[in-house]
Amino acid sequence: MESILEQYKVWLEIQGKSKNTIKTYNIIVKTFLNFIKKYLNLNDIDQFTINTYIDKNLIFRFLADEKINKKLDSNSLRLYIRGIASLLRFLDNENLAKQIKAPKVDKRLPKFITLEEFQRLINAAESYRNRLIIEFLFYTGVRVSELVKIKKDDIIFEEGLVKVLGKGGKERIVPIPKELLNRIKDYIEDLDSNIIFPLSSRQVERIIKRTAIKAGINKKVTPHVLRHSLATTLLSRGIDIRYIQELLGHSSLSITQIYTHVVPNQLKEIYKKVFDS
């Protein structure tokens, strides 16, 4: 079984999947393969066994058990199904991969903080570095996984831009406000590391959570909430949604369009100008 998992991991890397996706899919697939071993009472499992015994009913039985035992919601089930489908494609079983349908996603509006709450957040930062992390996440809209990989030479100081390596190895260029750019320039002068914020994603998440509590913000604040907050702020100021899509590195405009649901007052004003004038 370990050899299959290792080959599968290499295949995912070749497909250009992110480290987080590879880690998540490997956990799901390993759990699934252990289920097959136990269900079929096998000592070990190989590619021939999987291709011989795996079918839609077995997959659904596994998903049903996981849903009950781990209380999975529809979003988690979708992730499980994507993981198993990718295993099937790795095994050249495209037909079966197409047969397992994911449940509809629980569509929730993105959470965000106001500019006033953002100001309270940076004022509550425990250190200069932590303040820069919060500002960088908000003003650039980068993902936390992108933030912790940004190097000194990724910042083009004379242009006020930063090169960001996003999902699937796709690079994009993001602007940085002048004041933040100057603070970063001062900060990295005495920095030994080539990585600007040499932390793990989890460490950054803890910094944001701790700072939000200290600031008295009664919301769950995460790096992704800061990303949502930038998009919502820009959209409310009338910035074209296509520019926001480019800024956030969204592969599809439909992903970015969810932010149009969190600024209803602004949209009402636009409608008044267009239709009621």
Tab-separated table of C-alpha atoms in Angstrom:
chain	number	residue	atom	x	y	z
A	1	MET	CA	0.000	0.000	0.000
A	2	GLU	CA	2.853	2.363	0.811
A	3	SER	CA	4.255	2.019	-2.714
A	4	ILE	CA	0.883	3.042	-4.192
A	5	LEU	CA	0.721	6.075	-1.898
A	6	GLU	CA	4.256	7.087	-2.859
A	7	GLN	CA	3.546	6.753	-6.595
A	8	TYR	CA	0.276	8.637	-6.140
A	9	LYS	CA	2.091	11.459	-4.317
A	10	VAL	CA	4.612	11.775	-7.167
A	11	TRP	CA	1.722	11.812	-9.673
A	12	LEU	CA	0.039	14.667	-7.770
A	13	GLU	CA	3.299	16.627	-7.803
A	14	ILE	CA	3.560	16.146	-11.569
A	15	GLN	CA	-0.039	17.422	-11.848
A	16	GLY	CA	1.119	20.654	-10.196
A	17	LYS	CA	-0.959	20.268	-7.035
A	18	SER	CA	-0.044	22.424	-4.034
A	19	LYS	CA	1.653	20.950	-0.950
A	20	ASN	CA	-1.548	21.375	1.063
A	21	THR	CA	-3.636	19.568	-1.577
A	22	ILE	CA	-1.107	16.730	-1.802
A	23	LYS	CA	-1.080	16.338	1.978
A	24	THR	CA	-4.888	16.397	2.209
A	25	TYR	CA	-5.452	13.991	-0.693
A	26	ASN	CA	-2.857	11.577	0.710
A	27	ILE	CA	-4.638	11.471	4.077
A	28	ILE	CA	-7.995	10.847	2.355
A	29	VAL	CA	-6.626	8.167	0.028
A	30	LYS	CA	-4.736	6.395	2.821
A	31	THR	CA	-7.939	6.317	4.900
A	32	PHE	CA	-9.835	4.963	1.889
A	33	LEU	CA	-7.273	2.238	1.164
A	34	ASN	CA	-7.283	1.165	4.827
A	35	PHE	CA	-11.082	0.967	4.619
A	36	ILE	CA	-10.813	-1.304	1.549
A	37	LYS	CA	-8.286	-3.543	3.344
A	38	LYS	CA	-10.558	-3.893	6.370
A	39	TYR	CA	-13.760	-4.270	4.343
A	40	LEU	CA	-12.291	-6.992	2.098
A	41	ASN	CA	-10.278	-8.559	4.954
A	42	LEU	CA	-6.960	-8.209	3.124
A	43	ASN	CA	-3.433	-8.205	4.569
A	44	ASP	CA	-2.197	-5.736	1.972
A	45	ILE	CA	-3.491	-3.886	-1.041
A	46	ASP	CA	-1.976	-3.240	-4.445
A	47	GLN	CA	-3.020	-1.609	-7.715
A	48	PHE	CA	-4.479	-4.842	-9.099
A	49	THR	CA	-6.638	-5.319	-5.979
A	50	ILE	CA	-7.959	-1.761	-6.165
A	51	ASN	CA	-8.837	-2.016	-9.855
A	52	THR	CA	-10.447	-5.425	-9.311
A	53	TYR	CA	-12.637	-4.684	-6.304
A	54	ILE	CA	-13.266	-0.959	-6.236
A	55	ASP	CA	-16.658	0.196	-7.501
A	56	LYS	CA	-19.162	2.968	-6.943
A	57	ASN	CA	-20.983	1.132	-4.139
A	58	LEU	CA	-17.764	0.550	-2.196
A	59	ILE	CA	-16.830	4.223	-2.503
A	60	PHE	CA	-20.262	5.355	-1.320
A	61	ARG	CA	-20.121	2.928	1.625
A	62	PHE	CA	-16.786	4.454	2.631
A	63	LEU	CA	-18.133	8.009	2.288
A	64	ALA	CA	-21.236	7.126	4.327
A	65	ASP	CA	-19.079	5.688	7.132
A	66	GLU	CA	-16.804	8.734	7.134
A	67	LYS	CA	-19.762	11.126	7.158
A	68	ILE	CA	-21.297	9.417	10.180
A	69	ASN	CA	-18.074	8.821	12.139
A	70	LYS	CA	-16.479	12.199	11.442
A	71	LYS	CA	-19.685	14.218	11.011
A	72	LEU	CA	-18.588	15.568	7.635
A	73	ASP	CA	-20.507	18.424	6.047
A	74	SER	CA	-21.126	18.674	2.297
A	75	ASN	CA	-17.961	20.735	1.770
A	76	SER	CA	-15.817	18.072	3.461
A	77	LEU	CA	-17.538	15.345	1.439
A	78	ARG	CA	-16.684	17.208	-1.757
A	79	LEU	CA	-13.053	17.220	-0.692
A	80	TYR	CA	-13.154	13.458	-0.002
A	81	ILE	CA	-14.730	12.820	-3.396
A	82	ARG	CA	-12.131	14.960	-5.182
A	83	GLY	CA	-9.386	13.030	-3.406
A	84	ILE	CA	-10.812	9.624	-4.365
A	85	ALA	CA	-11.527	10.792	-7.918
A	86	SER	CA	-7.907	11.863	-8.279
A	87	LEU	CA	-6.801	8.393	-7.105
A	88	LEU	CA	-9.038	6.822	-9.740
A	89	ARG	CA	-7.534	9.036	-12.442
A	90	PHE	CA	-4.074	8.084	-11.228
A	91	LEU	CA	-5.168	4.451	-11.758
A	92	ASP	CA	-6.517	5.287	-15.250
A	93	ASN	CA	-10.093	4.669	-14.136
A	94	GLU	CA	-11.631	7.855	-15.553
A	95	ASN	CA	-15.067	6.278	-16.044
A	96	LEU	CA	-15.502	5.513	-12.350
A	97	ALA	CA	-14.072	8.921	-11.395
A	98	LYS	CA	-16.870	10.551	-13.404
A	99	GLN	CA	-19.549	8.439	-11.705
A	100	ILE	CA	-18.977	9.731	-8.184
A	101	LYS	CA	-20.813	13.014	-7.924
A	102	ALA	CA	-20.009	15.600	-5.285
A	103	PRO	CA	-22.841	17.063	-3.184
A	104	LYS	CA	-23.758	20.702	-3.611
A	105	VAL	CA	-21.540	23.106	-1.707
A	106	ASP	CA	-22.828	24.943	1.333
A	107	LYS	CA	-22.714	28.421	-0.188
A	108	ARG	CA	-21.769	30.865	2.513
A	109	LEU	CA	-20.978	34.509	2.016
A	110	PRO	CA	-17.337	35.361	2.723
A	111	LYS	CA	-16.648	36.877	6.122
A	112	PHE	CA	-14.798	40.187	6.248
A	113	ILE	CA	-13.789	42.968	8.638
A	114	THR	CA	-14.464	46.669	8.224
A	115	LEU	CA	-11.715	49.268	7.757
A	116	GLU	CA	-12.310	50.410	11.346
A	117	GLU	CA	-11.796	46.854	12.609
A	118	PHE	CA	-8.695	46.524	10.427
A	119	GLN	CA	-7.256	49.641	12.068
A	120	ARG	CA	-7.940	48.171	15.505
A	121	LEU	CA	-6.270	44.957	14.400
A	122	ILE	CA	-2.989	46.558	13.327
A	123	ASN	CA	-2.984	48.781	16.435
A	124	ALA	CA	-3.208	45.652	18.584
A	125	ALA	CA	-0.259	43.907	16.871
A	126	GLU	CA	2.286	42.627	19.395
A	127	SER	CA	5.314	43.460	17.245
A	128	TYR	CA	6.390	45.418	14.187
A	129	ARG	CA	6.689	42.172	12.238
A	130	ASN	CA	3.171	41.078	13.174
A	131	ARG	CA	1.777	44.441	12.103
A	132	LEU	CA	3.500	44.070	8.724
A	133	ILE	CA	2.049	40.564	8.324
A	134	ILE	CA	-1.480	41.849	8.947
A	135	GLU	CA	-1.025	44.799	6.612
A	136	PHE	CA	0.561	42.676	3.901
A	137	LEU	CA	-2.288	40.146	3.982
A	138	PHE	CA	-4.922	42.865	3.832
A	139	TYR	CA	-3.385	45.232	1.267
A	140	THR	CA	-2.185	42.563	-1.173
A	141	GLY	CA	-4.909	39.935	-0.680
A	142	VAL	CA	-2.363	37.109	-0.843
A	143	ARG	CA	-3.159	33.693	0.579
A	144	VAL	CA	-1.295	32.765	3.765
A	145	SER	CA	0.420	29.927	1.864
A	146	GLU	CA	1.669	32.551	-0.609
A	147	LEU	CA	2.732	35.029	2.080
A	148	VAL	CA	5.151	32.634	3.809
A	149	LYS	CA	6.968	31.948	0.515
A	150	ILE	CA	7.621	35.570	-0.504
A	151	LYS	CA	11.344	36.360	-0.735
A	152	LYS	CA	13.200	39.668	-0.616
A	153	ASP	CA	13.865	39.645	-4.351
A	154	ASP	CA	10.166	39.035	-5.074
A	155	ILE	CA	9.491	42.663	-4.159
A	156	ILE	CA	10.127	45.178	-6.946
A	157	PHE	CA	10.621	48.289	-4.815
A	158	GLU	CA	11.049	50.752	-7.672
A	159	GLU	CA	7.693	49.623	-9.150
A	160	GLY	CA	5.806	49.093	-5.883
A	161	LEU	CA	4.980	45.497	-6.829
A	162	VAL	CA	5.433	41.995	-5.470
A	163	LYS	CA	5.687	38.726	-7.397
A	164	VAL	CA	3.388	36.093	-5.887
A	165	LEU	CA	3.621	32.376	-6.602
A	166	GLY	CA	0.053	31.113	-6.408
A	167	LYS	CA	-1.824	27.839	-6.786
A	168	GLY	CA	-0.493	25.444	-9.393
A	169	GLY	CA	2.756	27.397	-9.641
A	170	LYS	CA	1.032	30.353	-11.331
A	171	GLU	CA	2.802	33.674	-10.824
A	172	ARG	CA	1.011	37.015	-10.608
A	173	ILE	CA	2.083	40.567	-9.876
A	174	VAL	CA	0.369	42.456	-7.041
A	175	PRO	CA	0.704	46.159	-6.112
A	176	ILE	CA	1.795	47.284	-2.632
A	177	PRO	CA	0.784	50.667	-1.147
A	178	LYS	CA	3.733	53.071	-0.847
A	179	GLU	CA	3.651	53.396	2.956
A	180	LEU	CA	3.634	49.636	3.440
A	181	LEU	CA	6.402	49.270	0.861
A	182	ASN	CA	8.612	51.705	2.821
A	183	ARG	CA	7.972	49.842	6.086
A	184	ILE	CA	8.877	46.524	4.459
A	185	LYS	CA	12.061	48.060	3.062
A	186	ASP	CA	13.091	49.172	6.568
A	187	TYR	CA	12.115	45.809	8.058
A	188	ILE	CA	14.143	43.606	5.699
A	189	GLU	CA	17.350	45.659	6.010
A	190	ASP	CA	18.281	43.795	9.198
A	191	LEU	CA	16.597	40.530	8.223
A	192	ASP	CA	18.967	37.553	7.882
A	193	SER	CA	16.435	35.313	6.143
A	194	ASN	CA	15.758	35.637	2.415
A	195	ILE	CA	12.128	34.779	3.197
A	196	ILE	CA	10.436	37.954	4.424
A	197	PHE	CA	8.162	36.195	6.912
A	198	PRO	CA	9.912	32.878	7.763
A	199	LEU	CA	6.915	31.306	9.498
A	200	SER	CA	4.521	28.445	8.833
A	201	SER	CA	0.963	29.122	7.683
A	202	ARG	CA	-0.287	27.857	11.039
A	203	GLN	CA	1.943	30.289	12.936
A	204	VAL	CA	0.572	33.201	10.905
A	205	GLU	CA	-3.001	32.029	11.580
A	206	ARG	CA	-2.282	32.001	15.324
A	207	ILE	CA	-0.831	35.523	15.169
A	208	ILE	CA	-3.975	36.820	13.442
A	209	LYS	CA	-6.309	35.029	15.847
A	210	ARG	CA	-4.425	36.253	18.923
A	211	THR	CA	-4.292	39.835	17.651
A	212	ALA	CA	-8.024	39.872	16.821
A	213	ILE	CA	-8.869	38.766	20.351
A	214	LYS	CA	-6.590	41.465	21.789
A	215	ALA	CA	-8.256	44.061	19.526
A	216	GLY	CA	-11.690	43.054	20.854
A	217	ILE	CA	-13.018	42.038	17.429
A	218	ASN	CA	-15.955	39.708	18.005
A	219	LYS	CA	-15.476	37.804	14.774
A	220	LYS	CA	-13.346	34.876	13.716
A	221	VAL	CA	-10.466	36.625	11.942
A	222	THR	CA	-8.128	34.548	9.780
A	223	PRO	CA	-5.662	35.357	6.987
A	224	HIS	CA	-8.390	34.400	4.514
A	225	VAL	CA	-10.814	36.830	6.162
A	226	LEU	CA	-8.270	39.608	5.502
A	227	ARG	CA	-8.141	38.499	1.859
A	228	HIS	CA	-11.943	38.614	1.704
A	229	SER	CA	-11.873	42.035	3.349
A	230	LEU	CA	-9.653	43.492	0.632
A	231	ALA	CA	-11.933	42.152	-2.116
A	232	THR	CA	-15.046	43.477	-0.385
A	233	THR	CA	-13.456	46.903	0.210
A	234	LEU	CA	-12.312	47.243	-3.406
A	235	LEU	CA	-15.673	46.157	-4.778
A	236	SER	CA	-17.527	48.599	-2.508
A	237	ARG	CA	-15.312	51.396	-3.879
A	238	GLY	CA	-16.350	50.574	-7.426
A	239	ILE	CA	-13.272	48.659	-8.594
A	240	ASP	CA	-14.005	46.446	-11.619
A	241	ILE	CA	-14.474	42.846	-10.511
A	242	ARG	CA	-12.134	41.654	-13.275
A	243	TYR	CA	-9.265	43.575	-11.672
A	244	ILE	CA	-10.111	41.999	-8.315
A	245	GLN	CA	-10.060	38.562	-9.977
A	246	GLU	CA	-6.552	39.260	-11.304
A	247	LEU	CA	-5.389	40.617	-7.943
A	248	LEU	CA	-6.598	37.583	-5.975
A	249	GLY	CA	-5.391	35.074	-8.552
A	250	HIS	CA	-8.806	33.513	-9.072
A	251	SER	CA	-8.913	31.120	-12.031
A	252	SER	CA	-12.546	31.961	-12.741
A	253	LEU	CA	-14.577	35.154	-12.480
A	254	SER	CA	-17.405	33.114	-10.920
A	255	ILE	CA	-15.226	32.623	-7.808
A	256	THR	CA	-14.734	36.371	-7.425
A	257	GLN	CA	-18.414	37.115	-8.017
A	258	ILE	CA	-19.341	35.833	-4.559
A	259	TYR	CA	-18.110	39.196	-3.220
A	260	THR	CA	-20.932	40.966	-5.044
A	261	HIS	CA	-23.274	39.431	-2.457
A	262	VAL	CA	-21.635	41.156	0.512
A	263	VAL	CA	-21.982	44.755	-0.653
A	264	PRO	CA	-25.769	45.051	-1.232
A	265	ASN	CA	-25.968	48.713	-0.204
A	266	GLN	CA	-23.391	49.718	-2.785
A	267	LEU	CA	-25.154	47.697	-5.455
A	268	LYS	CA	-28.433	49.409	-4.562
A	269	GLU	CA	-26.769	52.794	-5.079
A	270	ILE	CA	-25.480	51.678	-8.486
A	271	TYR	CA	-28.988	50.588	-9.466
A	272	LYS	CA	-30.385	53.959	-8.355
A	273	LYS	CA	-27.873	55.794	-10.527
A	274	VAL	CA	-28.589	53.600	-13.547
A	275	PHE	CA	-32.335	53.078	-13.357
A	276	ASP	CA	-33.797	55.783	-11.100
A	277	SER	CA	-32.083	58.873	-12.503
